[in-house]
Amino acid sequence: MADLDDIKEGKDFGLDRPADTQGFFLKGAANHDWGMKNRLSRIFNPVSGRTVMLAFDHGYFQGPATGLERMDLSILPLVPFCDVMMCTRGALRSTIPPTVTKPVALRCSGGNSILSELSNETVAVDIEDAVRLGACAMAAQVYIGSEYEHKSITNVIKLIDTGTRYGIPTLAVTGVGKDMARDARYFGLATRIAAELGAHYVKTYFVEDGFEKVVAGCPVPLVIAGGKKLPEREALEMAYRAIDQGAAGVDMGRNIFQSDAPVAMIRAVGKVVHELERPDQAYRFYLDLKAQGV
């Protein structure tokens, strides 16, 4: 059995050789059933192979966070320009009209507020309700290096097992333990664990050094979290660098709905993700739309 002294840092990530997708456009998804592939094909654009997810699930632990006080006012105008909505079942039922046909990545973990230990969560949505809501993915946090690491991993395993039974992918969202550094080694560990457990895709953070190794070392698609609010030009730069280094998309919330021009920003992010627009051009696109009052 391996022990801590045996752990060596990976060296040969084959960065010059793309992953073999085995006939399906998404890495690691060739051998799934039809229903699973169909849902993944709604989450990820089959032409670009990438996705723009709009995250507005923050209220499940933060309450009425800035920019989400009235989701009907702040989120609904953005929905036409995203590929996927990342939200809770409460927000979906109360705010999103059922005529909206965008796929849903359903937040299925919960149980603590920002005032307590966030890694101590539980599975908060039964599989039958996820099916009832037509979810295209189920999401839960995985906190590697945290006090409740085992519990968070168990939550994700439960979603993977039940979701696979019904053809619904699981999105593992990598949380950060209080004593863990936000670096490539940590996120390489967390994303690989999630994929090895059976997560169908993984959400993680972009890191300045070694992100391409994090992507290469994870055998399923990675999307990056937007994280804290950045100036628009910096957020577009982060998205571009992540995509350029192999990410399969972004899951942005605050960097979109807290922007001075949220619709212009999500459209600019879409340019970067799907059209590989460089940050300078995407930022000019954002500024032009903002000047037009978009």
GROMACS .gro file of C-alpha atoms in nm:
model
  294
    1MET     CA    1   0.000   0.000   0.000
    2ALA     CA    2   0.134   0.343  -0.093
    3ASP     CA    3   0.215   0.585   0.187
    4LEU     CA    4   0.299   0.954   0.197
    5ASP     CA    5   0.669   0.890   0.146
    6ASP     CA    6   0.586   0.706  -0.175
    7ILE     CA    7   0.398   0.992  -0.344
    8LYS     CA    8   0.598   1.131  -0.634
    9GLU     CA    9   0.504   1.424  -0.852
   10GLY     CA   10   0.398   1.323  -1.202
   11LYS     CA   11   0.641   1.401  -1.482
   12ASP     CA   12   0.522   1.273  -1.819
   13PHE     CA   13   0.181   1.428  -1.886
   14GLY     CA   14   0.209   1.390  -2.264
   15LEU     CA   15   0.132   1.756  -2.319
   16ASP     CA   16   0.227   1.724  -2.686
   17ARG     CA   17  -0.026   1.445  -2.746
   18PRO     CA   18  -0.403   1.509  -2.731
   19ALA     CA   19  -0.622   1.261  -2.547
   20ASP     CA   20  -0.781   0.987  -2.758
   21THR     CA   21  -1.156   1.051  -2.739
   22GLN     CA   22  -1.234   0.712  -2.896
   23GLY     CA   23  -1.492   0.842  -3.141
   24PHE     CA   24  -1.690   1.071  -2.907
   25PHE     CA   25  -1.612   1.441  -2.887
   26LEU     CA   26  -1.562   1.452  -2.509
   27LYS     CA   27  -1.260   1.313  -2.331
   28GLY     CA   28  -1.336   1.007  -2.121
   29ALA     CA   29  -1.699   0.974  -2.232
   30ALA     CA   30  -1.684   0.729  -2.524
   31ASN     CA   31  -1.807   0.427  -2.328
   32HIS     CA   32  -2.110   0.581  -2.158
   33ASP     CA   33  -2.468   0.487  -2.244
   34TRP     CA   34  -2.670   0.684  -2.499
   35GLY     CA   35  -2.863   0.883  -2.238
   36MET     CA   36  -2.547   0.988  -2.058
   37LYS     CA   37  -2.385   1.097  -2.384
   38ASN     CA   38  -2.699   1.282  -2.487
   39ARG     CA   39  -2.699   1.484  -2.164
   40LEU     CA   40  -2.326   1.555  -2.194
   41SER     CA   41  -2.387   1.670  -2.553
   42ARG     CA   42  -2.636   1.923  -2.420
   43ILE     CA   43  -2.392   2.046  -2.155
   44PHE     CA   44  -2.095   2.068  -2.393
   45ASN     CA   45  -2.139   2.216  -2.741
   46PRO     CA   46  -2.058   1.929  -2.982
   47VAL     CA   47  -1.907   2.175  -3.233
   48SER     CA   48  -1.661   2.351  -3.000
   49GLY     CA   49  -1.649   2.074  -2.740
   50ARG     CA   50  -1.682   2.338  -2.468
   51THR     CA   51  -1.939   2.502  -2.240
   52VAL     CA   52  -2.030   2.828  -2.069
   53MET     CA   53  -2.206   2.745  -1.745
   54LEU     CA   54  -2.385   3.020  -1.555
   55ALA     CA   55  -2.347   2.961  -1.181
   56PHE     CA   56  -2.611   3.110  -0.954
   57ASP     CA   57  -2.621   2.846  -0.681
   58HIS     CA   58  -2.441   3.068  -0.427
   59GLY     CA   59  -2.755   3.131  -0.223
   60TYR     CA   60  -2.762   2.774  -0.091
   61PHE     CA   61  -2.489   2.868   0.156
   62GLN     CA   62  -2.455   3.249   0.127
   63GLY     CA   63  -2.817   3.360   0.129
   64PRO     CA   64  -2.908   3.663  -0.088
   65ALA     CA   65  -2.551   3.724  -0.206
   66THR     CA   66  -2.459   4.041  -0.394
   67GLY     CA   67  -2.605   4.025  -0.741
   68LEU     CA   68  -2.847   3.747  -0.650
   69GLU     CA   69  -3.089   3.939  -0.428
   70ARG     CA   70  -3.352   3.909  -0.704
   71MET     CA   71  -3.266   3.626  -0.938
   72ASP     CA   72  -3.564   3.704  -1.156
   73LEU     CA   73  -3.404   4.042  -1.228
   74SER     CA   74  -3.035   3.952  -1.239
   75ILE     CA   75  -3.028   3.599  -1.380
   76LEU     CA   76  -3.316   3.563  -1.625
   77PRO     CA   77  -3.169   3.817  -1.876
   78LEU     CA   78  -2.846   3.610  -1.882
   79VAL     CA   79  -3.000   3.268  -1.940
   80PRO     CA   80  -3.034   3.298  -2.322
   81PHE     CA   81  -2.656   3.345  -2.351
   82CYS     CA   82  -2.533   3.053  -2.139
   83ASP     CA   83  -2.506   2.687  -2.234
   84VAL     CA   84  -2.597   2.550  -1.891
   85MET     CA   85  -2.763   2.681  -1.576
   86MET     CA   86  -2.590   2.578  -1.252
   87CYS     CA   87  -2.847   2.624  -0.975
   88THR     CA   88  -3.041   2.471  -0.687
   89ARG     CA   89  -3.379   2.308  -0.725
   90GLY     CA   90  -3.535   2.587  -0.522
   91ALA     CA   91  -3.406   2.855  -0.757
   92LEU     CA   92  -3.507   2.651  -1.059
   93ARG     CA   93  -3.864   2.598  -0.949
   94SER     CA   94  -3.921   2.947  -0.812
   95THR     CA   95  -3.739   3.159  -1.069
   96ILE     CA   96  -3.676   2.988  -1.403
   97PRO     CA   97  -3.981   2.957  -1.632
   98PRO     CA   98  -4.044   2.597  -1.742
   99THR     CA   99  -4.043   2.717  -2.103
  100VAL     CA  100  -3.665   2.767  -2.071
  101THR     CA  101  -3.496   2.473  -2.241
  102LYS     CA  102  -3.136   2.530  -2.129
  103PRO     CA  103  -2.985   2.224  -1.958
  104VAL     CA  104  -2.952   2.230  -1.579
  105ALA     CA  105  -2.657   2.125  -1.367
  106LEU     CA  106  -2.842   2.078  -1.041
  107ARG     CA  107  -2.667   2.162  -0.715
  108CYS     CA  108  -2.732   1.850  -0.507
  109SER     CA  109  -2.514   1.911  -0.202
  110GLY     CA  110  -2.603   2.127   0.097
  111GLY     CA  111  -2.644   2.135   0.469
  112ASN     CA  112  -2.426   2.420   0.594
  113SER     CA  113  -2.408   2.795   0.564
  114ILE     CA  114  -2.104   3.014   0.510
  115LEU     CA  115  -2.093   3.055   0.889
  116SER     CA  116  -1.995   2.690   0.944
  117GLU     CA  117  -1.769   2.420   0.798
  118LEU     CA  118  -1.869   2.397   0.432
  119SER     CA  119  -1.711   2.057   0.378
  120ASN     CA  120  -1.962   1.902   0.620
  121GLU     CA  121  -2.236   1.874   0.359
  122THR     CA  122  -2.487   1.606   0.270
  123VAL     CA  123  -2.668   1.499  -0.047
  124ALA     CA  124  -2.961   1.738  -0.045
  125VAL     CA  125  -3.156   1.621  -0.352
  126ASP     CA  126  -3.304   1.277  -0.410
  127ILE     CA  127  -3.238   1.120  -0.751
  128GLU     CA  128  -3.612   1.106  -0.820
  129ASP     CA  129  -3.638   1.483  -0.786
  130ALA     CA  130  -3.339   1.532  -1.017
  131VAL     CA  131  -3.517   1.314  -1.275
  132ARG     CA  132  -3.845   1.499  -1.215
  133LEU     CA  133  -3.668   1.830  -1.284
  134GLY     CA  134  -3.505   1.700  -1.602
  135ALA     CA  135  -3.153   1.765  -1.473
  136CYS     CA  136  -2.871   1.712  -1.720
  137ALA     CA  137  -2.613   1.686  -1.441
  138MET     CA  138  -2.596   1.664  -1.062
  139ALA     CA  139  -2.326   1.851  -0.873
  140ALA     CA  140  -2.165   1.818  -0.532
  141GLN     CA  141  -1.850   1.949  -0.363
  142VAL     CA  142  -1.545   1.731  -0.309
  143TYR     CA  143  -1.318   1.874  -0.037
  144ILE     CA  144  -0.976   1.707  -0.048
  145GLY     CA  145  -0.765   1.783   0.258
  146SER     CA  146  -1.057   1.909   0.466
  147GLU     CA  147  -1.194   1.791   0.800
  148TYR     CA  148  -1.490   1.625   0.629
  149GLU     CA  149  -1.310   1.500   0.319
  150HIS     CA  150  -1.452   1.148   0.355
  151LYS     CA  151  -1.808   1.274   0.384
  152SER     CA  152  -1.778   1.496   0.077
  153ILE     CA  153  -1.630   1.210  -0.126
  154THR     CA  154  -1.912   0.982  -0.008
  155ASN     CA  155  -2.167   1.239  -0.127
  156VAL     CA  156  -2.014   1.244  -0.474
  157ILE     CA  157  -1.999   0.864  -0.488
  158LYS     CA  158  -2.370   0.849  -0.404
  159LEU     CA  159  -2.452   1.088  -0.689
  160ILE     CA  160  -2.230   0.896  -0.931
  161ASP     CA  161  -2.395   0.563  -0.845
  162THR     CA  162  -2.753   0.686  -0.859
  163GLY     CA  163  -2.691   0.917  -1.154
  164THR     CA  164  -2.531   0.643  -1.361
  165ARG     CA  165  -2.837   0.426  -1.297
  166TYR     CA  166  -3.054   0.695  -1.459
  167GLY     CA  167  -2.810   0.827  -1.718
  168ILE     CA  168  -2.742   1.158  -1.542
  169PRO     CA  169  -2.379   1.280  -1.527
  170THR     CA  170  -2.220   1.389  -1.201
  171LEU     CA  171  -2.019   1.710  -1.177
  172ALA     CA  172  -1.763   1.699  -0.896
  173VAL     CA  173  -1.682   2.049  -0.772
  174THR     CA  174  -1.340   2.067  -0.609
  175GLY     CA  175  -1.345   2.261  -0.284
  176VAL     CA  176  -1.032   2.381  -0.109
  177GLY     CA  177  -0.936   2.262   0.238
  178LYS     CA  178  -0.835   2.543   0.474
  179ASP     CA  179  -0.476   2.417   0.496
  180MET     CA  180  -0.432   2.332   0.127
  181ALA     CA  181  -0.249   2.553  -0.121
  182ARG     CA  182  -0.433   2.654  -0.436
  183ASP     CA  183  -0.171   2.510  -0.668
  184ALA     CA  184  -0.141   2.260  -0.951
  185ARG     CA  185  -0.039   1.977  -0.721
  186TYR     CA  186  -0.346   2.016  -0.501
  187PHE     CA  187  -0.591   2.055  -0.791
  188GLY     CA  188  -0.419   1.776  -0.980
  189LEU     CA  189  -0.485   1.553  -0.679
  190ALA     CA  190  -0.844   1.667  -0.626
  191THR     CA  191  -0.953   1.646  -0.990
  192ARG     CA  192  -0.790   1.307  -1.043
  193ILE     CA  193  -0.955   1.162  -0.732
  194ALA     CA  194  -1.294   1.288  -0.852
  195ALA     CA  195  -1.245   1.136  -1.198
  196GLU     CA  196  -1.118   0.805  -1.063
  197LEU     CA  197  -1.429   0.779  -0.843
  198GLY     CA  198  -1.638   0.811  -1.157
  199ALA     CA  199  -1.731   1.180  -1.189
  200HIS     CA  200  -1.823   1.253  -1.549
  201TYR     CA  201  -1.673   1.601  -1.544
  202VAL     CA  202  -1.501   1.816  -1.285
  203LYS     CA  203  -1.508   2.182  -1.186
  204THR     CA  204  -1.185   2.325  -1.050
  205TYR     CA  205  -0.988   2.649  -1.028
  206PHE     CA  206  -0.741   2.787  -1.278
  207VAL     CA  207  -0.386   2.813  -1.144
  208GLU     CA  208  -0.103   3.020  -1.289
  209ASP     CA  209   0.161   2.747  -1.297
  210GLY     CA  210   0.098   2.396  -1.422
  211PHE     CA  211  -0.270   2.413  -1.512
  212GLU     CA  212  -0.208   2.224  -1.834
  213LYS     CA  213  -0.079   1.935  -1.621
  214VAL     CA  214  -0.395   1.943  -1.409
  215VAL     CA  215  -0.599   1.911  -1.731
  216ALA     CA  216  -0.379   1.638  -1.877
  217GLY     CA  217  -0.382   1.439  -1.554
  218CYS     CA  218  -0.762   1.434  -1.535
  219PRO     CA  219  -0.918   1.179  -1.773
  220VAL     CA  220  -1.253   1.363  -1.793
  221PRO     CA  221  -1.338   1.722  -1.898
  222LEU     CA  222  -1.253   2.009  -1.664
  223VAL     CA  223  -1.440   2.337  -1.638
  224ILE     CA  224  -1.298   2.624  -1.437
  225ALA     CA  225  -1.471   2.814  -1.161
  226GLY     CA  226  -1.487   3.189  -1.203
  227GLY     CA  227  -1.412   3.245  -0.836
  228LYS     CA  228  -1.411   3.591  -0.685
  229LYS     CA  229  -1.506   3.897  -0.891
  230LEU     CA  230  -1.224   4.019  -1.113
  231PRO     CA  231  -1.206   4.318  -1.346
  232GLU     CA  232  -1.368   4.213  -1.673
  233ARG     CA  233  -1.045   4.213  -1.873
  234GLU     CA  234  -0.877   3.988  -1.615
  235ALA     CA  235  -1.170   3.746  -1.606
  236LEU     CA  236  -1.161   3.713  -1.985
  237GLU     CA  237  -0.785   3.659  -1.970
  238MET     CA  238  -0.830   3.383  -1.711
  239ALA     CA  239  -1.096   3.214  -1.924
  240TYR     CA  240  -0.877   3.233  -2.235
  241ARG     CA  241  -0.571   3.092  -2.063
  242ALA     CA  242  -0.773   2.807  -1.914
  243ILE     CA  243  -0.925   2.714  -2.251
  244ASP     CA  244  -0.587   2.752  -2.423
  245GLN     CA  245  -0.441   2.506  -2.172
  246GLY     CA  246  -0.712   2.247  -2.226
  247ALA     CA  247  -1.013   2.334  -2.010
  248ALA     CA  248  -1.348   2.233  -2.160
  249GLY     CA  249  -1.530   2.543  -2.040
  250VAL     CA  250  -1.606   2.781  -1.757
  251ASP     CA  251  -1.863   2.792  -1.479
  252MET     CA  252  -1.886   3.161  -1.397
  253GLY     CA  253  -2.115   3.342  -1.157
  254ARG     CA  254  -1.983   3.655  -0.985
  255ASN     CA  255  -1.766   3.751  -1.281
  256ILE     CA  256  -2.084   3.771  -1.486
  257PHE     CA  257  -2.377   3.876  -1.266
  258GLN     CA  258  -2.165   4.125  -1.068
  259SER     CA  259  -2.029   4.285  -1.385
  260ASP     CA  260  -2.125   4.641  -1.475
  261ALA     CA  261  -2.280   4.496  -1.792
  262PRO     CA  262  -2.369   4.130  -1.720
  263VAL     CA  263  -2.523   4.047  -2.060
  264ALA     CA  264  -2.226   4.198  -2.242
  265MET     CA  265  -1.990   4.003  -2.017
  266ILE     CA  266  -2.151   3.662  -2.065
  267ARG     CA  267  -2.152   3.718  -2.441
  268ALA     CA  268  -1.783   3.809  -2.430
  269VAL     CA  269  -1.709   3.497  -2.226
  270GLY     CA  270  -1.892   3.294  -2.490
  271LYS     CA  271  -1.667   3.445  -2.757
  272VAL     CA  272  -1.360   3.330  -2.565
  273VAL     CA  273  -1.487   2.981  -2.487
  274HIS     CA  274  -1.648   2.883  -2.814
  275GLU     CA  275  -1.465   3.098  -3.069
  276LEU     CA  276  -1.124   3.116  -2.897
  277GLU     CA  277  -1.142   3.496  -2.914
  278ARG     CA  278  -0.831   3.647  -2.761
  279PRO     CA  279  -0.883   3.852  -2.441
  280ASP     CA  280  -0.813   4.192  -2.600
  281GLN     CA  281  -1.071   4.137  -2.874
  282ALA     CA  282  -1.322   3.988  -2.631
  283TYR     CA  283  -1.281   4.284  -2.398
  284ARG     CA  284  -1.339   4.527  -2.686
  285PHE     CA  285  -1.649   4.329  -2.775
  286TYR     CA  286  -1.764   4.365  -2.413
  287LEU     CA  287  -1.698   4.740  -2.413
  288ASP     CA  288  -1.884   4.786  -2.743
  289LEU     CA  289  -2.189   4.605  -2.612
  290LYS     CA  290  -2.172   4.795  -2.284
  291ALA     CA  291  -2.161   5.126  -2.474
  292GLN     CA  292  -2.475   5.016  -2.660
  293GLY     CA  293  -2.651   4.961  -2.330
  294VAL     CA  294  -2.659   4.583  -2.363
   0.00000   0.00000   0.00000
